PDB file of C-alpha atoms (C1' of nucleotides) in Angstrom:
ATOM      1  CA  MET A  13     -14.947 -36.678 -45.666  1.00  0.00           C
ATOM      2  CA  PRO A  14     -13.023 -39.672 -44.333  1.00  0.00           C
ATOM      3  CA  LEU A  15      -9.502 -40.408 -45.508  1.00  0.00           C
ATOM      4  CA  PRO A  16      -8.952 -43.492 -47.709  1.00  0.00           C
ATOM      5  CA  ILE A  17      -6.927 -45.260 -45.066  1.00  0.00           C
ATOM      6  CA  ARG A  18      -6.996 -48.980 -44.378  1.00  0.00           C
ATOM      7  CA  ILE A  19      -5.368 -50.336 -41.268  1.00  0.00           C
ATOM      8  CA  SER A  20      -5.215 -53.814 -39.816  1.00  0.00           C
ATOM      9  CA  HIS A  21      -5.320 -54.384 -36.092  1.00  0.00           C
ATOM     10  CA  ASP A  22      -3.978 -57.893 -36.614  1.00  0.00           C
ATOM     11  CA  SER A  23      -0.898 -56.810 -38.524  1.00  0.00           C
ATOM     12  CA  ALA A  24       2.496 -56.956 -36.881  1.00  0.00           C
ATOM     13  CA  GLU A  25       3.195 -53.480 -38.195  1.00  0.00           C
ATOM     14  CA  PRO A  26       2.473 -50.947 -35.442  1.00  0.00           C
ATOM     15  CA  LEU A  27      -0.718 -48.920 -35.813  1.00  0.00           C
ATOM     16  CA  TYR A  28       0.907 -45.504 -35.812  1.00  0.00           C
ATOM     17  CA  HIS A  29       3.326 -46.755 -38.442  1.00  0.00           C
ATOM     18  CA  GLN A  30       0.591 -48.038 -40.734  1.00  0.00           C
ATOM     19  CA  ILE A  31      -1.317 -44.797 -40.451  1.00  0.00           C
ATOM     20  CA  ALA A  32       1.682 -42.515 -40.862  1.00  0.00           C
ATOM     21  CA  SER A  33       2.913 -44.470 -43.846  1.00  0.00           C
ATOM     22  CA  GLN A  34      -0.407 -44.250 -45.641  1.00  0.00           C
ATOM     23  CA  MET A  35      -0.780 -40.575 -44.914  1.00  0.00           C
ATOM     24  CA  ARG A  36       2.641 -39.936 -46.405  1.00  0.00           C
ATOM     25  CA  SER A  37       1.450 -41.636 -49.563  1.00  0.00           C
ATOM     26  CA  LEU A  38      -1.696 -39.528 -49.663  1.00  0.00           C
ATOM     27  CA  ILE A  39       0.317 -36.349 -49.261  1.00  0.00           C
ATOM     28  CA  PHE A  40       3.153 -37.213 -51.620  1.00  0.00           C
ATOM     29  CA  SER A  41       0.750 -38.434 -54.283  1.00  0.00           C
ATOM     30  CA  GLY A  42      -1.121 -35.158 -54.179  1.00  0.00           C
ATOM     31  CA  GLN A  43      -4.372 -36.725 -53.004  1.00  0.00           C
ATOM     32  CA  LEU A  44      -4.049 -34.430 -50.010  1.00  0.00           C
ATOM     33  CA  PRO A  45      -2.906 -31.108 -51.487  1.00  0.00           C
ATOM     34  CA  ALA A  46      -1.092 -28.432 -49.506  1.00  0.00           C
ATOM     35  CA  GLY A  47      -3.434 -26.477 -47.280  1.00  0.00           C
ATOM     36  CA  THR A  48      -5.870 -29.312 -46.769  1.00  0.00           C
ATOM     37  CA  LEU A  49      -7.325 -29.481 -43.293  1.00  0.00           C
ATOM     38  CA  LEU A  50      -6.846 -32.996 -42.006  1.00  0.00           C
ATOM     39  CA  PRO A  51      -9.464 -34.745 -39.866  1.00  0.00           C
ATOM     40  CA  SER A  52      -9.213 -33.933 -36.177  1.00  0.00           C
ATOM     41  CA  ILE A  53      -7.300 -36.458 -34.137  1.00  0.00           C
ATOM     42  CA  ARG A  54     -10.608 -37.584 -32.623  1.00  0.00           C
ATOM     43  CA  GLU A  55     -12.267 -38.102 -35.978  1.00  0.00           C
ATOM     44  CA  LEU A  56      -9.346 -40.058 -37.361  1.00  0.00           C
ATOM     45  CA  ALA A  57      -9.144 -42.045 -34.153  1.00  0.00           C
ATOM     46  CA  VAL A  58     -12.718 -43.206 -34.663  1.00  0.00           C
ATOM     47  CA  GLU A  59     -12.153 -43.895 -38.332  1.00  0.00           C
ATOM     48  CA  THR A  60      -9.074 -46.033 -37.673  1.00  0.00           C
ATOM     49  CA  GLU A  61     -10.474 -47.552 -34.492  1.00  0.00           C
ATOM     50  CA  CYS A  62      -7.547 -46.528 -32.361  1.00  0.00           C
ATOM     51  CA  SER A  63      -6.878 -44.027 -29.638  1.00  0.00           C
ATOM     52  CA  VAL A  64      -6.580 -40.283 -29.977  1.00  0.00           C
ATOM     53  CA  ILE A  65      -3.049 -40.453 -28.641  1.00  0.00           C
ATOM     54  CA  THR A  66      -1.938 -42.722 -31.434  1.00  0.00           C
ATOM     55  CA  ILE A  67      -3.231 -40.301 -34.053  1.00  0.00           C
ATOM     56  CA  ARG A  68      -1.624 -37.470 -32.190  1.00  0.00           C
ATOM     57  CA  ARG A  69       1.668 -39.287 -32.447  1.00  0.00           C
ATOM     58  CA  VAL A  70       1.201 -39.764 -36.172  1.00  0.00           C
ATOM     59  CA  TYR A  71       0.537 -36.056 -36.696  1.00  0.00           C
ATOM     60  CA  GLN A  72       3.575 -35.192 -34.601  1.00  0.00           C
ATOM     61  CA  GLU A  73       5.756 -37.492 -36.627  1.00  0.00           C
ATOM     62  CA  LEU A  74       4.496 -36.078 -39.913  1.00  0.00           C
ATOM     63  CA  GLU A  75       5.055 -32.577 -38.581  1.00  0.00           C
ATOM     64  CA  SER A  76       8.637 -33.407 -37.658  1.00  0.00           C
ATOM     65  CA  GLU A  77       9.094 -34.425 -41.293  1.00  0.00           C
ATOM     66  CA  GLY A  78       7.638 -31.139 -42.479  1.00  0.00           C
ATOM     67  CA  LEU A  79       4.647 -32.773 -44.159  1.00  0.00           C
ATOM     68  CA  VAL A  80       1.974 -31.138 -41.998  1.00  0.00           C
ATOM     69  CA  ARG A  81       1.633 -28.180 -39.749  1.00  0.00           C
ATOM     70  CA  THR A  82      -0.444 -28.386 -36.596  1.00  0.00           C
ATOM     71  CA  ARG A  83      -1.868 -25.516 -34.545  1.00  0.00           C
ATOM     72  CA  GLN A  84      -3.417 -26.052 -31.171  1.00  0.00           C
ATOM     73  CA  GLY A  85      -7.113 -25.307 -31.032  1.00  0.00           C
ATOM     74  CA  THR A  86      -7.315 -25.085 -34.800  1.00  0.00           C
ATOM     75  CA  GLY A  87      -6.280 -28.277 -36.509  1.00  0.00           C
ATOM     76  CA  THR A  88      -3.632 -29.918 -38.643  1.00  0.00           C
ATOM     77  CA  PHE A  89      -2.952 -28.819 -42.216  1.00  0.00           C
ATOM     78  CA  VAL A  90      -0.999 -30.330 -45.076  1.00  0.00           C
ATOM     79  CA  SER A  91       2.180 -28.411 -45.884  1.00  0.00           C
ATOM     80  CA  GLU A  92       3.767 -27.593 -49.202  1.00  0.00           C
ATOM     81  CA  VAL A  93       6.077 -30.388 -50.310  1.00  0.00           C
ATOM     82  CA  GLU A  94       8.922 -30.064 -52.767  1.00  0.00           C
ATOM     83  CA  ALA A  95       8.324 -31.906 -55.996  1.00  0.00           C
ATOM     84  CA  ASP A  96      11.639 -33.683 -55.507  1.00  0.00           C
ATOM     85  CA  ARG A  97      10.481 -35.643 -52.526  1.00  0.00           C
ATOM     86  CA  ARG A  98       7.222 -36.721 -54.148  1.00  0.00           C
ATOM     87  CA  GLY A  99       8.170 -39.168 -56.867  1.00  0.00           C
ATOM     88  CA  GLN A 100      11.099 -40.358 -54.847  1.00  0.00           C
ATOM     89  CA  TYR A 101       8.973 -41.429 -51.911  1.00  0.00           C
ATOM     90  CA  GLN A 102       6.246 -43.167 -53.881  1.00  0.00           C
ATOM     91  CA  TYR A 103       8.799 -45.007 -55.944  1.00  0.00           C
ATOM     92  CA  GLU A 104      10.674 -46.262 -52.908  1.00  0.00           C
ATOM     93  CA  ALA A 105       7.517 -47.163 -51.045  1.00  0.00           C
ATOM     94  CA  VAL A 106       6.296 -49.343 -53.880  1.00  0.00           C
ATOM     95  CA  ARG A 107       9.738 -50.802 -54.420  1.00  0.00           C
ATOM     96  CA  ASP A 108      10.086 -51.791 -50.771  1.00  0.00           C
ATOM     97  CA  ALA A 109       6.582 -53.204 -50.573  1.00  0.00           C
ATOM     98  CA  LEU A 110       7.197 -55.274 -53.675  1.00  0.00           C
ATOM     99  CA  LYS A 111      10.536 -56.509 -52.485  1.00  0.00           C
ATOM    100  CA  GLN A 112       9.116 -57.580 -49.179  1.00  0.00           C
ATOM    101  CA  ALA A 113       6.252 -59.402 -50.833  1.00  0.00           C
ATOM    102  CA  LEU A 114       8.577 -61.109 -53.301  1.00  0.00           C
ATOM    103  CA  GLU A 115      10.923 -62.230 -50.549  1.00  0.00           C
ATOM    104  CA  ARG A 116       7.945 -63.674 -48.741  1.00  0.00           C
ATOM    105  CA  ILE A 117       6.663 -65.452 -51.807  1.00  0.00           C
ATOM    106  CA  LYS A 118      10.050 -66.798 -52.744  1.00  0.00           C
ATOM    107  CA  MET A 119      10.460 -68.242 -49.288  1.00  0.00           C
ATOM    108  CA  SER A 120       7.265 -70.212 -49.713  1.00  0.00           C
ATOM    109  CA  GLY A 121       9.100 -72.252 -52.289  1.00  0.00           C
ATOM    110  CA  LEU A 122       7.779 -70.713 -55.473  1.00  0.00           C
ATOM    111  CA  GLY A 123      10.187 -70.138 -58.344  1.00  0.00           C
ATOM    112  CA  GLU A 124      10.692 -66.990 -60.387  1.00  0.00           C
ATOM    113  CA  ARG A 125       8.320 -68.146 -63.106  1.00  0.00           C
ATOM    114  CA  GLU A 126       5.518 -68.881 -60.653  1.00  0.00           C
ATOM    115  CA  VAL A 127       6.051 -65.679 -58.741  1.00  0.00           C
ATOM    116  CA  ARG A 128       5.787 -63.737 -61.966  1.00  0.00           C
ATOM    117  CA  ASP A 129       2.572 -65.493 -62.916  1.00  0.00           C
ATOM    118  CA  VAL A 130       0.948 -64.934 -59.546  1.00  0.00           C
ATOM    119  CA  PHE A 131       1.871 -61.294 -59.578  1.00  0.00           C
ATOM    120  CA  GLU A 132       0.849 -60.799 -63.178  1.00  0.00           C
ATOM    121  CA  GLN A 133      -2.631 -61.964 -62.339  1.00  0.00           C
ATOM    122  CA  ALA A 134      -2.809 -59.715 -59.304  1.00  0.00           C
ATOM    123  CA  LEU A 135      -1.708 -56.740 -61.366  1.00  0.00           C
ATOM    124  CA  ARG A 136      -4.622 -57.241 -63.718  1.00  0.00           C
ATOM    125  CA  ASP A 137      -6.963 -56.578 -60.817  1.00  0.00           C
ATOM    126  CA  VAL A 138      -5.294 -53.275 -60.075  1.00  0.00           C
ATOM    127  CA  PHE A 139      -5.035 -52.171 -63.703  1.00  0.00           C
ATOM    128  CA  PRO A 140      -8.124 -53.680 -65.286  1.00  0.00           C
ATOM    129  CA  SER A 141      -7.314 -54.400 -68.932  1.00  0.00           C
ATOM    130  CA  GLU A 142      -7.010 -51.025 -70.593  1.00  0.00           C
ATOM    131  CA  GLU A 143      -7.477 -52.276 -74.126  1.00  0.00           C
ATOM    132  CA  GLY A 144      -5.268 -49.731 -75.781  1.00  0.00           C
ATOM    133  CA  THR A 145      -2.322 -50.199 -73.445  1.00  0.00           C
ATOM    134  CA  ARG A 146      -0.827 -52.957 -75.571  1.00  0.00           C
TER     135      ARG A 146
ATOM    136  CA  MET B  19      24.574 -74.732 -42.074  1.00  0.00           C
ATOM    137  CA  PRO B  20      22.838 -71.379 -41.619  1.00  0.00           C
ATOM    138  CA  LEU B  21      19.136 -70.979 -42.287  1.00  0.00           C
ATOM    139  CA  PRO B  22      18.077 -68.933 -45.340  1.00  0.00           C
ATOM    140  CA  ILE B  23      16.531 -66.222 -43.226  1.00  0.00           C
ATOM    141  CA  ARG B  24      16.574 -62.531 -44.038  1.00  0.00           C
ATOM    142  CA  ILE B  25      15.553 -60.038 -41.418  1.00  0.00           C
ATOM    143  CA  SER B  26      15.566 -56.268 -41.379  1.00  0.00           C
ATOM    144  CA  HIS B  27      16.369 -54.328 -38.244  1.00  0.00           C
ATOM    145  CA  ASP B  28      14.805 -51.240 -39.804  1.00  0.00           C
ATOM    146  CA  SER B  29      11.464 -52.853 -40.548  1.00  0.00           C
ATOM    147  CA  ALA B  30       8.437 -51.943 -38.483  1.00  0.00           C
ATOM    148  CA  GLU B  31       7.634 -55.630 -38.197  1.00  0.00           C
ATOM    149  CA  PRO B  32       8.981 -56.927 -34.875  1.00  0.00           C
ATOM    150  CA  LEU B  33      12.114 -59.065 -35.047  1.00  0.00           C
ATOM    151  CA  TYR B  34      10.640 -62.150 -33.429  1.00  0.00           C
ATOM    152  CA  HIS B  35       7.709 -61.908 -35.804  1.00  0.00           C
ATOM    153  CA  GLN B  36       9.906 -61.721 -38.896  1.00  0.00           C
ATOM    154  CA  ILE B  37      11.949 -64.679 -37.772  1.00  0.00           C
ATOM    155  CA  ALA B  38       9.009 -66.816 -36.686  1.00  0.00           C
ATOM    156  CA  SER B  39       7.143 -66.088 -39.879  1.00  0.00           C
ATOM    157  CA  GLN B  40      10.054 -67.104 -42.076  1.00  0.00           C
ATOM    158  CA  MET B  41      10.707 -70.246 -40.096  1.00  0.00           C
ATOM    159  CA  ARG B  42       7.085 -71.254 -40.530  1.00  0.00           C
ATOM    160  CA  SER B  43       7.562 -70.945 -44.256  1.00  0.00           C
ATOM    161  CA  LEU B  44      10.710 -73.037 -44.174  1.00  0.00           C
ATOM    162  CA  ILE B  45       8.959 -75.758 -42.212  1.00  0.00           C
ATOM    163  CA  PHE B  46       5.666 -75.751 -44.098  1.00  0.00           C
ATOM    164  CA  SER B  47       7.443 -75.721 -47.448  1.00  0.00           C
ATOM    165  CA  GLY B  48       9.463 -78.769 -46.480  1.00  0.00           C
ATOM    166  CA  GLN B  49      12.797 -76.976 -46.651  1.00  0.00           C
ATOM    167  CA  LEU B  50      13.172 -77.972 -43.005  1.00  0.00           C
ATOM    168  CA  PRO B  51      11.894 -81.576 -42.857  1.00  0.00           C
ATOM    169  CA  ALA B  52      10.604 -83.216 -39.701  1.00  0.00           C
ATOM    170  CA  GLY B  53      13.400 -84.281 -37.411  1.00  0.00           C
ATOM    171  CA  THR B  54      15.786 -81.553 -38.493  1.00  0.00           C
ATOM    172  CA  LEU B  55      17.894 -80.151 -35.691  1.00  0.00           C
ATOM    173  CA  LEU B  56      17.534 -76.392 -35.771  1.00  0.00           C
ATOM    174  CA  PRO B  57      20.456 -74.061 -35.020  1.00  0.00           C
ATOM    175  CA  SER B  58      20.956 -73.408 -31.325  1.00  0.00           C
ATOM    176  CA  ILE B  59      19.405 -70.225 -30.065  1.00  0.00           C
ATOM    177  CA  ARG B  60      22.877 -68.732 -29.768  1.00  0.00           C
ATOM    178  CA  GLU B  61      23.822 -69.591 -33.330  1.00  0.00           C
ATOM    179  CA  LEU B  62      20.611 -68.197 -34.747  1.00  0.00           C
ATOM    180  CA  ALA B  63      20.965 -65.122 -32.549  1.00  0.00           C
ATOM    181  CA  VAL B  64      24.326 -64.400 -34.140  1.00  0.00           C
ATOM    182  CA  GLU B  65      23.023 -65.125 -37.622  1.00  0.00           C
ATOM    183  CA  THR B  66      20.066 -62.785 -37.230  1.00  0.00           C
ATOM    184  CA  GLU B  67      21.991 -60.233 -35.198  1.00  0.00           C
ATOM    185  CA  CYS B  68      19.567 -60.247 -32.331  1.00  0.00           C
ATOM    186  CA  SER B  69      19.538 -61.503 -28.776  1.00  0.00           C
ATOM    187  CA  VAL B  70      19.340 -65.076 -27.606  1.00  0.00           C
ATOM    188  CA  ILE B  71      16.126 -64.274 -25.770  1.00  0.00           C
ATOM    189  CA  THR B  72      14.399 -63.195 -28.936  1.00  0.00           C
ATOM    190  CA  ILE B  73      15.243 -66.467 -30.660  1.00  0.00           C
ATOM    191  CA  ARG B  74      14.138 -68.324 -27.587  1.00  0.00           C
ATOM    192  CA  ARG B  75      10.792 -66.604 -27.860  1.00  0.00           C
ATOM    193  CA  VAL B  76      10.505 -67.602 -31.507  1.00  0.00           C
ATOM    194  CA  TYR B  77      11.199 -71.256 -30.702  1.00  0.00           C
ATOM    195  CA  GLN B  78       8.664 -71.140 -27.879  1.00  0.00           C
ATOM    196  CA  GLU B  79       6.036 -69.688 -30.152  1.00  0.00           C
ATOM    197  CA  LEU B  80       6.694 -72.297 -32.839  1.00  0.00           C
ATOM    198  CA  GLU B  81       6.546 -75.006 -30.200  1.00  0.00           C
ATOM    199  CA  SER B  82       3.178 -73.745 -28.972  1.00  0.00           C
ATOM    200  CA  GLU B  83       1.986 -74.174 -32.560  1.00  0.00           C
ATOM    201  CA  GLY B  84       3.290 -77.710 -32.675  1.00  0.00           C
ATOM    202  CA  LEU B  85       5.839 -76.972 -35.378  1.00  0.00           C
ATOM    203  CA  VAL B  86       8.932 -77.762 -33.337  1.00  0.00           C
ATOM    204  CA  ARG B  87       9.845 -79.667 -30.238  1.00  0.00           C
ATOM    205  CA  THR B  88      12.483 -78.362 -27.881  1.00  0.00           C
ATOM    206  CA  ARG B  89      14.411 -80.280 -25.221  1.00  0.00           C
ATOM    207  CA  GLN B  90      16.585 -78.569 -22.674  1.00  0.00           C
ATOM    208  CA  GLY B  91      20.253 -79.324 -22.990  1.00  0.00           C
ATOM    209  CA  THR B  92      19.722 -80.984 -26.351  1.00  0.00           C
ATOM    210  CA  GLY B  93      18.246 -78.637 -28.897  1.00  0.00           C
ATOM    211  CA  THR B  94      15.157 -77.843 -30.932  1.00  0.00           C
ATOM    212  CA  PHE B  95      13.831 -80.197 -33.611  1.00  0.00           C
ATOM    213  CA  VAL B  96      11.290 -79.799 -36.385  1.00  0.00           C
ATOM    214  CA  SER B  97       8.086 -81.755 -35.768  1.00  0.00           C
ATOM    215  CA  GLU B  98       5.909 -83.686 -38.154  1.00  0.00           C
ATOM    216  CA  VAL B  99       3.315 -81.425 -39.765  1.00  0.00           C
ATOM    217  CA  GLU B 100       0.050 -82.529 -41.318  1.00  0.00           C
ATOM    218  CA  ALA B 101      -0.091 -82.028 -45.051  1.00  0.00           C
ATOM    219  CA  ASP B 102      -3.342 -80.108 -44.609  1.00  0.00           C
ATOM    220  CA  ARG B 103      -1.720 -77.247 -42.825  1.00  0.00           C
ATOM    221  CA  ARG B 104       1.086 -76.963 -45.353  1.00  0.00           C
ATOM    222  CA  GLY B 105      -0.666 -75.834 -48.476  1.00  0.00           C
ATOM    223  CA  GLN B 106      -3.066 -73.766 -46.443  1.00  0.00           C
ATOM    224  CA  TYR B 107      -0.355 -71.739 -44.785  1.00  0.00           C
ATOM    225  CA  GLN B 108       1.756 -71.187 -47.861  1.00  0.00           C
ATOM    226  CA  TYR B 109      -1.262 -70.128 -49.847  1.00  0.00           C
ATOM    227  CA  GLU B 110      -2.310 -67.605 -47.248  1.00  0.00           C
ATOM    228  CA  ALA B 111       1.215 -66.283 -46.797  1.00  0.00           C
ATOM    229  CA  VAL B 112       1.541 -65.589 -50.503  1.00  0.00           C
ATOM    230  CA  ARG B 113      -1.931 -64.167 -50.678  1.00  0.00           C
ATOM    231  CA  ASP B 114      -1.390 -61.756 -47.793  1.00  0.00           C
ATOM    232  CA  ALA B 115       2.013 -60.643 -49.006  1.00  0.00           C
ATOM    233  CA  LEU B 116       0.557 -59.837 -52.404  1.00  0.00           C
ATOM    234  CA  LYS B 117      -2.444 -58.089 -50.971  1.00  0.00           C
ATOM    235  CA  GLN B 118      -0.337 -55.804 -48.867  1.00  0.00           C
ATOM    236  CA  ALA B 119       1.950 -54.880 -51.733  1.00  0.00           C
ATOM    237  CA  LEU B 120      -0.994 -54.202 -54.027  1.00  0.00           C
ATOM    238  CA  GLU B 121      -2.661 -51.941 -51.480  1.00  0.00           C
ATOM    239  CA  ARG B 122       0.553 -49.976 -51.377  1.00  0.00           C
ATOM    240  CA  ILE B 123       0.687 -49.773 -55.151  1.00  0.00           C
ATOM    241  CA  LYS B 124      -2.870 -48.554 -55.454  1.00  0.00           C
ATOM    242  CA  MET B 125      -2.299 -45.868 -52.879  1.00  0.00           C
ATOM    243  CA  SER B 126       0.865 -44.671 -54.585  1.00  0.00           C
ATOM    244  CA  GLY B 127      -0.929 -43.463 -57.648  1.00  0.00           C
ATOM    245  CA  LEU B 128       1.859 -44.791 -59.891  1.00  0.00           C
ATOM    246  CA  GLY B 129       0.863 -45.900 -63.359  1.00  0.00           C
ATOM    247  CA  GLU B 130       0.956 -49.413 -64.751  1.00  0.00           C
ATOM    248  CA  ARG B 131       4.144 -48.814 -66.715  1.00  0.00           C
ATOM    249  CA  GLU B 132       6.000 -47.513 -63.681  1.00  0.00           C
ATOM    250  CA  VAL B 133       4.739 -50.289 -61.462  1.00  0.00           C
ATOM    251  CA  ARG B 134       5.904 -52.914 -63.935  1.00  0.00           C
ATOM    252  CA  ASP B 135       9.330 -51.345 -64.125  1.00  0.00           C
ATOM    253  CA  VAL B 136       9.664 -51.334 -60.373  1.00  0.00           C
ATOM    254  CA  PHE B 137       8.433 -54.911 -60.274  1.00  0.00           C
ATOM    255  CA  GLU B 138      11.063 -56.118 -62.717  1.00  0.00           C
ATOM    256  CA  GLN B 139      13.713 -54.391 -60.703  1.00  0.00           C
ATOM    257  CA  ALA B 140      12.508 -55.908 -57.429  1.00  0.00           C
ATOM    258  CA  LEU B 141      12.269 -59.304 -59.071  1.00  0.00           C
ATOM    259  CA  ARG B 142      15.883 -59.095 -60.148  1.00  0.00           C
ATOM    260  CA  ASP B 143      16.881 -58.203 -56.610  1.00  0.00           C
ATOM    261  CA  VAL B 144      15.091 -61.182 -55.142  1.00  0.00           C
ATOM    262  CA  PHE B 145      16.010 -63.647 -57.896  1.00  0.00           C
ATOM    263  CA  PRO B 146      19.496 -62.518 -58.857  1.00  0.00           C
ATOM    264  CA  SER B 147      19.851 -63.412 -62.534  1.00  0.00           C
ATOM    265  CA  GLU B 148      19.572 -67.164 -62.679  1.00  0.00           C
ATOM    266  CA  GLU B 149      20.759 -67.414 -66.270  1.00  0.00           C
ATOM    267  CA  GLY B 150      19.194 -70.709 -67.142  1.00  0.00           C
ATOM    268  CA  THR B 151      15.730 -69.937 -65.812  1.00  0.00           C
ATOM    269  CA  ARG B 152      14.445 -68.831 -69.165  1.00  0.00           C
TER     270      ARG B 152
ATOM    271  C1'  DA C  24     -18.743 -15.149 -21.194  1.00  0.00           C
ATOM    272  C1'  DT C  25     -19.360 -19.668 -22.556  1.00  0.00           C
ATOM    273  C1'  DA C  26     -19.756 -23.524 -25.527  1.00  0.00           C
ATOM    274  C1'  DT C  27     -17.612 -26.427 -28.652  1.00  0.00           C
ATOM    275  C1'  DG C  28     -14.377 -27.586 -31.429  1.00  0.00           C
ATOM    276  C1'  DT C  29      -9.253 -28.087 -31.758  1.00  0.00           C
ATOM    277  C1'  DG C  30      -4.511 -30.053 -29.916  1.00  0.00           C
ATOM    278  C1'  DT C  31      -1.702 -31.281 -25.359  1.00  0.00           C
ATOM    279  C1'  DT C  32       0.046 -33.300 -21.128  1.00  0.00           C
ATOM    280  C1'  DT C  33       0.578 -36.944 -17.587  1.00  0.00           C
ATOM    281  C1'  DA C  34       0.289 -41.456 -15.951  1.00  0.00           C
ATOM    282  C1'  DT C  35      -0.186 -46.325 -17.013  1.00  0.00           C
ATOM    283  C1'  DA C  36      -0.488 -50.897 -19.212  1.00  0.00           C
ATOM    284  C1'  DT C  37       1.231 -54.003 -22.643  1.00  0.00           C
ATOM    285  C1'  DC C  38       4.431 -55.549 -26.072  1.00  0.00           C
ATOM    286  C1'  DT C  39       9.203 -56.079 -27.828  1.00  0.00           C
ATOM    287  C1'  DA C  40      14.051 -56.750 -27.042  1.00  0.00           C
ATOM    288  C1'  DT C  41      17.895 -57.248 -24.100  1.00  0.00           C
ATOM    289  C1'  DA C  42      21.733 -58.857 -20.508  1.00  0.00           C
ATOM    290  C1'  DT C  43      23.054 -61.782 -16.977  1.00  0.00           C
ATOM    291  C1'  DA C  44      23.008 -65.645 -14.300  1.00  0.00           C
ATOM    292  C1'  DC C  45      21.180 -70.308 -14.001  1.00  0.00           C
ATOM    293  C1'  DA C  46      20.011 -75.500 -15.028  1.00  0.00           C
ATOM    294  C1'  DC C  47      20.015 -79.525 -17.831  1.00  0.00           C
ATOM    295  C1'  DA C  48      22.170 -83.199 -21.303  1.00  0.00           C
ATOM    296  C1'  DG C  49      25.798 -85.306 -23.348  1.00  0.00           C
ATOM    297  C1'  DT C  50      30.865 -86.140 -23.839  1.00  0.00           C
ATOM    298  C1'  DA C  51      35.456 -86.411 -22.725  1.00  0.00           C
ATOM    299  C1'  DT C  52      38.847 -87.883 -19.405  1.00  0.00           C
ATOM    300  C1'  DA C  53      41.151 -88.806 -15.132  1.00  0.00           C
TER     301       DA C  53
ATOM    302  C1'  DT D  20      32.801 -94.391 -12.269  1.00  0.00           C
ATOM    303  C1'  DA D  21      33.234 -90.078 -11.048  1.00  0.00           C
ATOM    304  C1'  DT D  22      33.826 -85.314 -12.491  1.00  0.00           C
ATOM    305  C1'  DA D  23      34.659 -81.585 -15.154  1.00  0.00           C
ATOM    306  C1'  DC D  24      33.697 -79.503 -19.665  1.00  0.00           C
ATOM    307  C1'  DT D  25      30.982 -77.768 -23.360  1.00  0.00           C
ATOM    308  C1'  DG D  26      27.118 -77.516 -25.574  1.00  0.00           C
ATOM    309  C1'  DT D  27      22.116 -77.047 -25.147  1.00  0.00           C
ATOM    310  C1'  DG D  28      17.725 -74.441 -23.240  1.00  0.00           C
ATOM    311  C1'  DT D  29      15.723 -71.525 -19.033  1.00  0.00           C
ATOM    312  C1'  DA D  30      14.557 -67.881 -15.560  1.00  0.00           C
ATOM    313  C1'  DT D  31      14.758 -63.171 -13.700  1.00  0.00           C
ATOM    314  C1'  DA D  32      15.166 -58.408 -14.072  1.00  0.00           C
ATOM    315  C1'  DT D  33      15.203 -54.323 -16.925  1.00  0.00           C
ATOM    316  C1'  DA D  34      14.989 -50.954 -20.751  1.00  0.00           C
ATOM    317  C1'  DG D  35      12.583 -49.153 -24.586  1.00  0.00           C
ATOM    318  C1'  DA D  36       8.723 -48.957 -27.917  1.00  0.00           C
ATOM    319  C1'  DT D  37       3.699 -48.957 -28.636  1.00  0.00           C
ATOM    320  C1'  DA D  38      -1.062 -47.946 -27.287  1.00  0.00           C
ATOM    321  C1'  DT D  39      -4.272 -46.227 -24.058  1.00  0.00           C
ATOM    322  C1'  DA D  40      -7.388 -43.126 -20.756  1.00  0.00           C
ATOM    323  C1'  DA D  41      -8.359 -39.085 -18.458  1.00  0.00           C
ATOM    324  C1'  DA D  42      -7.656 -34.448 -17.438  1.00  0.00           C
ATOM    325  C1'  DC D  43      -5.842 -30.160 -19.369  1.00  0.00           C
ATOM    326  C1'  DA D  44      -5.165 -25.807 -22.480  1.00  0.00           C
ATOM    327  C1'  DC D  45      -5.840 -23.176 -26.584  1.00  0.00           C
ATOM    328  C1'  DA D  46      -8.842 -21.024 -30.636  1.00  0.00           C
ATOM    329  C1'  DT D  47     -13.007 -19.706 -32.468  1.00  0.00           C
ATOM    330  C1'  DA D  48     -17.862 -18.712 -32.893  1.00  0.00           C
ATOM    331  C1'  DT D  49     -21.835 -17.803 -30.641  1.00  0.00           C
TER     332       DT D  49
END
DNA sequence: ATATGTGTTTATATCTATATACACAGTATA
DNA sequence: TATACTGTGTATATAGATATAAACACATAT
């Protein structure tokens, strides 16, 4: 089963960074629970249309952060992660992404009101009108 | 007068890319009208805390896109830009910035309430309390 | 044993960022 | 009117980060 990862080869953000970042989210959000066997570096390389070495680097980086554990000849597994780090990471990731987007939008000349409107509309796509939420 | 440019040395996005991207916005949005004399590469290098060569590269890239015109010994000036390209670029810039942030939000697994809270916080960071805006 | 799946190492190309020394344009001034 | 000065951009060489290919080594099941 392929991982829900979306990378862009046109983006200025380096490939290994995009992949690592998204895998952190998957792990911290619990979508990849501790013990899960990750795809082999070759599988993930195909899936993300990049080289095996790049994936290898991602796994190494995640291992150095204690998020995964890799064993030669066997595979790479998700490690146990303290609850503390979970919420913290997701919160900061979203906060940074939002800030960056807002900076970008502001620079285009839009004012606070317009930025809010644009974003409000976008949010409705992500959280499709749950009637009872109001 | 320094340009309203904000770059991050920690970001995964390359320096020259951050700078070029923001200068495009300034030009396309009309905040830097045609004929404007841009800061010298040394000034902008100091302002952005990067090397002269990096700024030079940015100016070269913008020149190759027809956005600026540079003359040795004199300086770099903003060129005339067709109205067509303006709206187009700004629209796409906003659209892409939003898209990226939303992808990140989806992947985080945070709920609507939390996302909205984070958004308000980020919005305040980017638009520091302009009292009269309401 | 050996076949097939893992991860690993080594060498290489390209991209990003830098420092240093150079060349041109305009201005002051002798 | 020369000429030196000070500001511009420019060229060359180099270091580090990013991405790759190809050959290697380990683990497990036949």
